[in-house]
Amino acid sequence: MNAGHRSESVPNASRLRIAVLAGGVGGAKFVRGLRQVAPEATISVITNTGDDLWLAGVRVCPDLDSIMYALAGVNDAERGWGRAGESERVSAELAAYGAGWPWFTLGDLDLGTHLARTSWLREGATLTEATARLAARWDLGVSLLPMSDDPVETHVVTEQGTMHFEEWWVRHRAALPALAFEQVGADRARPTPSVLGALASADAVLLAPSNPVVSIGTILGVPGLRDAVVSSSARIVGVSPIIGGAAVRGMAAQCLAAVDVDVSAAAVARHYGARVDGGLLDGWLVDTVDSAVVPELDSEGMRAVARPLYLSSLKQSAAIARDALAVALG
């Protein structure tokens, strides 16, 4: 951390243990900010693996890789996914052979990640072990934890049939109305010991502003994981991915519609529920444009705080992370 940001650090952060539930791009921006304000804390990022898939013989883990690349400083910030300075010669060859998905490009540098992961998985490593070996190359400042070592794939039910989430998301741009989401394999999945340990020892549990249905929702759908979150002695604080009735990025609006949840900061908070009433949340950050909902959420058992929530820069991401921690620790 450079000297210009040290005044923003959380006091006594070296003793803090923080668990974060996160999806991909939005989760990565939030965790970068958290690392900035609590650089000495033990931060465990419990990451959605429902987007994972086998493609052209390799295991692809979009959310794990998005967070890893962003924290390593090698992500393509302009595109929002993949590696910076990427080339796509191998994908062009795969397309020429009719292999893989031509609309789902695997960059050459990115393929190195997938090949390494696949090699270790084939040798018997767990996904947690393979992720740790990948992350060891970089100075991430966090522990990157798959939500489960067991395969879980999110499939989307549409009028044109059921398809992998990435096909619905990338190929169709969520233009096909989603009738339902299915987490294939979730009934057989279990949280890893690393995930359970991170939650049990946490001083704060934070829900990143990730998609509440197919990112955070998929994580919580692993049997036993939601109970582990709720059983934590730490306060659970979430950051709204909805600002002024619209998703900050991605296609959360289409996902929320499929589960009959309004696209609003208050509706997503109620979707998670207040912990005092059997839900998840002790606290909830909304953007200042949604400040009118603060009193009603407070009255429902969630300490609501209005702050600017656009993850438009590292400085702003750090401010949001600091505010979320303040609610969790206050």
GROMACS .gro file of C-alpha atoms in nm:
model
  330
    1MET     CA    1   0.000   0.000   0.000
    2ASN     CA    2   0.141   0.341  -0.087
    3ALA     CA    3   0.172   0.615   0.170
    4GLY     CA    4  -0.111   0.814   0.016
    5HIS     CA    5  -0.368   0.560   0.128
    6ARG     CA    6  -0.246   0.463   0.475
    7SER     CA    7  -0.478   0.706   0.646
    8GLU     CA    8  -0.768   0.502   0.507
    9SER     CA    9  -0.657   0.179   0.673
   10VAL     CA   10  -0.878   0.019   0.935
   11PRO     CA   11  -0.724   0.047   1.285
   12ASN     CA   12  -0.596  -0.281   1.436
   13ALA     CA   13  -0.662  -0.459   1.106
   14SER     CA   14  -0.378  -0.702   1.165
   15ARG     CA   15  -0.595  -0.889   1.413
   16LEU     CA   16  -0.903  -0.902   1.192
   17ARG     CA   17  -1.027  -1.214   1.018
   18ILE     CA   18  -1.269  -1.126   0.738
   19ALA     CA   19  -1.473  -1.365   0.526
   20VAL     CA   20  -1.618  -1.235   0.199
   21LEU     CA   21  -1.877  -1.405  -0.023
   22ALA     CA   22  -1.815  -1.294  -0.380
   23GLY     CA   23  -1.883  -1.347  -0.746
   24GLY     CA   24  -1.661  -1.229  -1.030
   25VAL     CA   25  -1.602  -0.874  -1.151
   26GLY     CA   26  -1.797  -0.681  -0.886
   27GLY     CA   27  -1.661  -0.909  -0.618
   28ALA     CA   28  -1.306  -0.852  -0.743
   29LYS     CA   29  -1.344  -0.472  -0.726
   30PHE     CA   30  -1.484  -0.491  -0.375
   31VAL     CA   31  -1.209  -0.722  -0.252
   32ARG     CA   32  -0.941  -0.496  -0.402
   33GLY     CA   33  -1.087  -0.213  -0.195
   34LEU     CA   34  -1.102  -0.431   0.115
   35ARG     CA   35  -0.739  -0.530   0.074
   36GLN     CA   36  -0.654  -0.161   0.048
   37VAL     CA   37  -0.813  -0.066   0.381
   38ALA     CA   38  -0.722  -0.384   0.570
   39PRO     CA   39  -0.390  -0.491   0.419
   40GLU     CA   40  -0.279  -0.678   0.732
   41ALA     CA   41  -0.607  -0.859   0.794
   42THR     CA   42  -0.663  -1.224   0.716
   43ILE     CA   43  -0.911  -1.207   0.428
   44SER     CA   44  -1.080  -1.521   0.295
   45VAL     CA   45  -1.276  -1.479  -0.028
   46ILE     CA   46  -1.538  -1.754  -0.063
   47THR     CA   47  -1.604  -1.757  -0.435
   48ASN     CA   48  -1.887  -1.876  -0.655
   49THR     CA   49  -1.799  -2.179  -0.868
   50GLY     CA   50  -2.141  -2.225  -1.024
   51ASP     CA   51  -2.017  -2.066  -1.348
   52ASP     CA   52  -1.746  -2.334  -1.383
   53LEU     CA   53  -1.745  -2.558  -1.687
   54TRP     CA   54  -1.544  -2.802  -1.894
   55LEU     CA   55  -1.457  -2.653  -2.232
   56ALA     CA   56  -1.221  -2.795  -2.495
   57GLY     CA   57  -1.084  -3.034  -2.235
   58VAL     CA   58  -0.998  -2.776  -1.968
   59ARG     CA   59  -1.169  -2.673  -1.647
   60VAL     CA   60  -1.267  -2.306  -1.660
   61CYS     CA   61  -1.351  -2.120  -1.337
   62PRO     CA   62  -1.462  -1.770  -1.443
   63ASP     CA   63  -1.522  -1.610  -1.103
   64LEU     CA   64  -1.213  -1.753  -0.934
   65ASP     CA   65  -0.999  -1.636  -1.224
   66SER     CA   66  -1.158  -1.290  -1.245
   67ILE     CA   67  -1.080  -1.227  -0.879
   68MET     CA   68  -0.731  -1.374  -0.904
   69TYR     CA   69  -0.638  -1.168  -1.211
   70ALA     CA   70  -0.780  -0.848  -1.062
   71LEU     CA   71  -0.595  -0.888  -0.732
   72ALA     CA   72  -0.276  -0.978  -0.920
   73GLY     CA   73  -0.312  -0.664  -1.133
   74VAL     CA   74  -0.307  -0.857  -1.461
   75ASN     CA   75  -0.676  -0.837  -1.552
   76ASP     CA   76  -0.813  -0.665  -1.861
   77ALA     CA   77  -0.988  -0.376  -1.687
   78GLU     CA   78  -1.129  -0.241  -2.013
   79ARG     CA   79  -1.312  -0.560  -2.109
   80GLY     CA   80  -1.388  -0.648  -1.750
   81TRP     CA   81  -1.273  -1.009  -1.782
   82GLY     CA   82  -0.966  -1.210  -1.881
   83ARG     CA   83  -0.600  -1.113  -1.892
   84ALA     CA   84  -0.450  -0.785  -2.005
   85GLY     CA   85  -0.241  -0.802  -2.323
   86GLU     CA   86  -0.419  -1.119  -2.429
   87SER     CA   87  -0.396  -1.296  -2.765
   88GLU     CA   88  -0.639  -1.552  -2.904
   89ARG     CA   89  -0.450  -1.772  -3.149
   90VAL     CA   90  -0.544  -2.097  -2.978
   91SER     CA   91  -0.913  -2.006  -2.968
   92ALA     CA   92  -0.899  -1.932  -3.339
   93GLU     CA   93  -0.754  -2.279  -3.399
   94LEU     CA   94  -1.020  -2.441  -3.181
   95ALA     CA   95  -1.290  -2.261  -3.379
   96ALA     CA   96  -1.134  -2.379  -3.706
   97TYR     CA   97  -1.159  -2.735  -3.580
   98GLY     CA   98  -1.515  -2.683  -3.460
   99ALA     CA   99  -1.413  -2.747  -3.099
  100GLY     CA  100  -1.534  -2.564  -2.790
  101TRP     CA  101  -1.774  -2.270  -2.801
  102PRO     CA  102  -1.679  -2.012  -3.066
  103TRP     CA  103  -1.864  -1.740  -2.872
  104PHE     CA  104  -1.672  -1.815  -2.549
  105THR     CA  105  -1.316  -1.706  -2.615
  106LEU     CA  106  -1.030  -1.849  -2.415
  107GLY     CA  107  -0.727  -1.623  -2.443
  108ASP     CA  108  -0.384  -1.778  -2.477
  109LEU     CA  109  -0.262  -1.652  -2.138
  110ASP     CA  110  -0.592  -1.754  -1.981
  111LEU     CA  111  -0.554  -2.101  -2.127
  112GLY     CA  112  -0.228  -2.137  -1.937
  113THR     CA  113  -0.430  -2.098  -1.616
  114HIS     CA  114  -0.691  -2.351  -1.726
  115LEU     CA  115  -0.431  -2.604  -1.840
  116ALA     CA  116  -0.242  -2.581  -1.510
  117ARG     CA  117  -0.564  -2.619  -1.312
  118THR     CA  118  -0.680  -2.913  -1.523
  119SER     CA  119  -0.345  -3.088  -1.491
  120TRP     CA  120  -0.354  -3.066  -1.112
  121LEU     CA  121  -0.718  -3.176  -1.094
  122ARG     CA  122  -0.637  -3.476  -1.314
  123GLU     CA  123  -0.352  -3.562  -1.077
  124GLY     CA  124  -0.599  -3.573  -0.786
  125ALA     CA  125  -0.575  -3.224  -0.637
  126THR     CA  126  -0.892  -3.065  -0.504
  127LEU     CA  127  -1.014  -2.740  -0.657
  128THR     CA  128  -0.908  -2.564  -0.335
  129GLU     CA  129  -0.557  -2.705  -0.369
  130ALA     CA  130  -0.536  -2.621  -0.739
  131THR     CA  131  -0.659  -2.265  -0.670
  132ALA     CA  132  -0.396  -2.219  -0.400
  133ARG     CA  133  -0.123  -2.334  -0.639
  134LEU     CA  134  -0.242  -2.089  -0.904
  135ALA     CA  135  -0.268  -1.805  -0.652
  136ALA     CA  136   0.082  -1.873  -0.517
  137ARG     CA  137   0.223  -1.720  -0.834
  138TRP     CA  138   0.082  -1.381  -0.738
  139ASP     CA  139   0.088  -1.160  -0.428
  140LEU     CA  140  -0.290  -1.155  -0.380
  141GLY     CA  141  -0.303  -1.058  -0.013
  142VAL     CA  142  -0.607  -1.284   0.040
  143SER     CA  143  -0.696  -1.652   0.051
  144LEU     CA  144  -0.904  -1.738  -0.255
  145LEU     CA  145  -1.142  -2.021  -0.162
  146PRO     CA  146  -1.381  -2.207  -0.392
  147MET     CA  147  -1.720  -2.243  -0.224
  148SER     CA  148  -1.690  -2.622  -0.269
  149ASP     CA  149  -1.449  -2.877  -0.410
  150ASP     CA  150  -1.749  -3.059  -0.555
  151PRO     CA  151  -1.863  -2.956  -0.904
  152VAL     CA  152  -2.171  -2.733  -0.916
  153GLU     CA  153  -2.294  -2.584  -1.245
  154THR     CA  154  -2.564  -2.323  -1.278
  155HIS     CA  155  -2.804  -2.403  -1.561
  156VAL     CA  156  -3.075  -2.171  -1.688
  157VAL     CA  157  -3.423  -2.290  -1.784
  158THR     CA  158  -3.567  -2.097  -2.081
  159GLU     CA  159  -3.843  -2.153  -2.333
  160GLN     CA  160  -3.573  -2.261  -2.579
  161GLY     CA  161  -3.444  -2.525  -2.341
  162THR     CA  162  -3.204  -2.556  -2.050
  163MET     CA  163  -2.848  -2.437  -2.098
  164HIS     CA  164  -2.532  -2.368  -1.903
  165PHE     CA  165  -2.532  -2.028  -1.737
  166GLU     CA  166  -2.238  -1.910  -1.950
  167GLU     CA  167  -2.428  -1.988  -2.270
  168TRP     CA  168  -2.727  -1.786  -2.149
  169TRP     CA  169  -2.502  -1.506  -2.021
  170VAL     CA  170  -2.236  -1.477  -2.292
  171ARG     CA  171  -2.396  -1.617  -2.607
  172HIS     CA  172  -2.749  -1.488  -2.555
  173ARG     CA  173  -2.663  -1.185  -2.335
  174ALA     CA  174  -2.954  -1.288  -2.108
  175ALA     CA  175  -3.198  -1.195  -2.385
  176LEU     CA  176  -3.384  -1.524  -2.334
  177PRO     CA  177  -3.613  -1.480  -2.032
  178ALA     CA  178  -3.495  -1.709  -1.753
  179LEU     CA  179  -3.773  -1.924  -1.613
  180ALA     CA  180  -3.558  -2.075  -1.339
  181PHE     CA  181  -3.201  -2.141  -1.233
  182GLU     CA  182  -3.082  -2.492  -1.148
  183GLN     CA  183  -2.764  -2.560  -0.952
  184VAL     CA  184  -2.671  -2.899  -1.095
  185GLY     CA  185  -2.475  -3.104  -0.845
  186ALA     CA  186  -2.547  -2.874  -0.551
  187ASP     CA  187  -2.736  -3.146  -0.366
  188ARG     CA  188  -2.414  -3.352  -0.352
  189ALA     CA  189  -2.180  -3.062  -0.282
  190ARG     CA  190  -2.041  -2.962   0.054
  191PRO     CA  191  -1.849  -2.659   0.179
  192THR     CA  192  -1.477  -2.716   0.212
  193PRO     CA  193  -1.306  -2.727   0.552
  194SER     CA  194  -1.128  -2.404   0.453
  195VAL     CA  195  -1.459  -2.229   0.392
  196LEU     CA  196  -1.612  -2.354   0.715
  197GLY     CA  197  -1.302  -2.253   0.909
  198ALA     CA  198  -1.298  -1.904   0.758
  199LEU     CA  199  -1.661  -1.847   0.854
  200ALA     CA  200  -1.627  -1.992   1.203
  201SER     CA  201  -1.330  -1.771   1.288
  202ALA     CA  202  -1.443  -1.451   1.113
  203ASP     CA  203  -1.469  -1.117   1.290
  204ALA     CA  204  -1.677  -0.988   0.998
  205VAL     CA  205  -1.868  -1.160   0.717
  206LEU     CA  206  -1.924  -0.943   0.411
  207LEU     CA  207  -2.144  -1.002   0.107
  208ALA     CA  208  -1.985  -0.834  -0.192
  209PRO     CA  209  -2.208  -0.644  -0.439
  210SER     CA  210  -2.226  -0.952  -0.660
  211ASN     CA  211  -2.528  -1.102  -0.832
  212PRO     CA  212  -2.764  -1.206  -0.548
  213VAL     CA  213  -2.912  -1.494  -0.747
  214VAL     CA  214  -2.636  -1.667  -0.945
  215SER     CA  215  -2.330  -1.561  -0.743
  216ILE     CA  216  -2.414  -1.513  -0.375
  217GLY     CA  217  -2.726  -1.725  -0.412
  218THR     CA  218  -2.531  -2.014  -0.561
  219ILE     CA  219  -2.275  -1.999  -0.280
  220LEU     CA  220  -2.549  -2.005  -0.019
  221GLY     CA  221  -2.716  -2.294  -0.204
  222VAL     CA  222  -2.437  -2.536  -0.116
  223PRO     CA  223  -2.586  -2.752   0.161
  224GLY     CA  224  -2.446  -2.647   0.497
  225LEU     CA  225  -2.290  -2.324   0.376
  226ARG     CA  226  -2.578  -2.092   0.455
  227ASP     CA  227  -2.600  -2.244   0.803
  228ALA     CA  228  -2.228  -2.184   0.849
  229VAL     CA  229  -2.271  -1.818   0.754
  230VAL     CA  230  -2.566  -1.766   0.988
  231SER     CA  231  -2.389  -1.956   1.269
  232SER     CA  232  -2.090  -1.722   1.256
  233SER     CA  233  -2.047  -1.508   1.566
  234ALA     CA  234  -1.957  -1.218   1.337
  235ARG     CA  235  -2.198  -0.962   1.200
  236ILE     CA  236  -2.304  -1.019   0.840
  237VAL     CA  237  -2.309  -0.708   0.623
  238GLY     CA  238  -2.395  -0.686   0.255
  239VAL     CA  239  -2.341  -0.424  -0.013
  240SER     CA  240  -2.626  -0.363  -0.256
  241PRO     CA  241  -2.557  -0.447  -0.621
  242ILE     CA  242  -2.861  -0.238  -0.715
  243ILE     CA  243  -2.845   0.141  -0.732
  244GLY     CA  244  -3.147   0.352  -0.812
  245GLY     CA  245  -3.349   0.056  -0.937
  246ALA     CA  246  -3.083  -0.072  -1.178
  247ALA     CA  247  -2.802  -0.325  -1.163
  248VAL     CA  248  -2.460  -0.168  -1.132
  249ARG     CA  249  -2.325  -0.406  -1.396
  250GLY     CA  250  -2.411  -0.738  -1.551
  251MET     CA  251  -2.757  -0.887  -1.573
  252ALA     CA  252  -2.877  -0.903  -1.215
  253ALA     CA  253  -3.211  -0.753  -1.319
  254GLN     CA  254  -3.292  -1.051  -1.540
  255CYS     CA  255  -3.185  -1.291  -1.267
  256LEU     CA  256  -3.393  -1.119  -1.001
  257ALA     CA  257  -3.698  -1.125  -1.229
  258ALA     CA  258  -3.666  -1.504  -1.257
  259VAL     CA  259  -3.700  -1.538  -0.879
  260ASP     CA  260  -3.974  -1.272  -0.848
  261VAL     CA  261  -3.760  -1.014  -0.668
  262ASP     CA  262  -3.794  -0.647  -0.758
  263VAL     CA  263  -3.487  -0.467  -0.888
  264SER     CA  264  -3.426  -0.242  -0.589
  265ALA     CA  265  -3.181  -0.217  -0.302
  266ALA     CA  266  -3.458  -0.279  -0.049
  267ALA     CA  267  -3.598  -0.582  -0.233
  268VAL     CA  268  -3.256  -0.748  -0.250
  269ALA     CA  269  -3.204  -0.682   0.121
  270ARG     CA  270  -3.538  -0.849   0.194
  271HIS     CA  271  -3.445  -1.134  -0.042
  272TYR     CA  272  -3.148  -1.205   0.187
  273GLY     CA  273  -3.359  -1.130   0.495
  274ALA     CA  274  -3.280  -0.987   0.836
  275ARG     CA  275  -3.080  -1.217   1.059
  276VAL     CA  276  -3.303  -1.142   1.355
  277ASP     CA  277  -3.592  -1.296   1.158
  278GLY     CA  278  -3.408  -1.603   1.033
  279GLY     CA  279  -3.243  -1.436   0.734
  280LEU     CA  280  -2.880  -1.340   0.675
  281LEU     CA  281  -2.821  -0.971   0.721
  282ASP     CA  282  -2.722  -0.767   1.023
  283GLY     CA  283  -2.639  -0.470   0.803
  284TRP     CA  284  -2.690  -0.345   0.447
  285LEU     CA  285  -2.522  -0.069   0.251
  286VAL     CA  286  -2.732   0.117  -0.004
  287ASP     CA  287  -2.630   0.399  -0.233
  288THR     CA  288  -2.716   0.754  -0.134
  289VAL     CA  289  -2.973   0.767  -0.414
  290ASP     CA  290  -3.163   0.495  -0.224
  291SER     CA  291  -3.131   0.659   0.119
  292ALA     CA  292  -3.510   0.678   0.159
  293VAL     CA  293  -3.520   0.302   0.232
  294VAL     CA  294  -3.282   0.328   0.529
  295PRO     CA  295  -3.548   0.386   0.800
  296GLU     CA  296  -3.771   0.103   0.682
  297LEU     CA  297  -3.483  -0.146   0.661
  298ASP     CA  298  -3.365  -0.036   1.006
  299SER     CA  299  -3.714  -0.104   1.139
  300GLU     CA  300  -3.700  -0.455   0.990
  301GLY     CA  301  -3.385  -0.546   1.182
  302MET     CA  302  -3.111  -0.455   0.932
  303ARG     CA  303  -2.880  -0.167   1.014
  304ALA     CA  304  -2.893   0.019   0.683
  305VAL     CA  305  -2.640   0.283   0.583
  306ALA     CA  306  -2.645   0.503   0.273
  307ARG     CA  307  -2.310   0.565   0.105
  308PRO     CA  308  -2.190   0.619  -0.254
  309LEU     CA  309  -2.162   0.264  -0.391
  310TYR     CA  310  -2.026   0.292  -0.744
  311LEU     CA  311  -1.706   0.088  -0.770
  312SER     CA  312  -1.564   0.343  -1.011
  313SER     CA  313  -1.208   0.348  -0.879
  314LEU     CA  314  -0.986   0.175  -0.627
  315LYS     CA  315  -1.028   0.471  -0.393
  316GLN     CA  316  -1.406   0.441  -0.410
  317SER     CA  317  -1.394   0.061  -0.369
  318ALA     CA  318  -1.178   0.110  -0.060
  319ALA     CA  319  -1.426   0.361   0.085
  320ILE     CA  320  -1.714   0.116   0.033
  321ALA     CA  321  -1.519  -0.169   0.192
  322ARG     CA  322  -1.428   0.052   0.488
  323ASP     CA  323  -1.794   0.149   0.536
  324ALA     CA  324  -1.903  -0.217   0.523
  325LEU     CA  325  -1.639  -0.308   0.782
  326ALA     CA  326  -1.747  -0.019   1.003
  327VAL     CA  327  -2.102  -0.154   1.010
  328ALA     CA  328  -1.979  -0.508   1.074
  329LEU     CA  329  -1.744  -0.409   1.355
  330GLY     CA  330  -1.934  -0.114   1.501
   0.00000   0.00000   0.00000
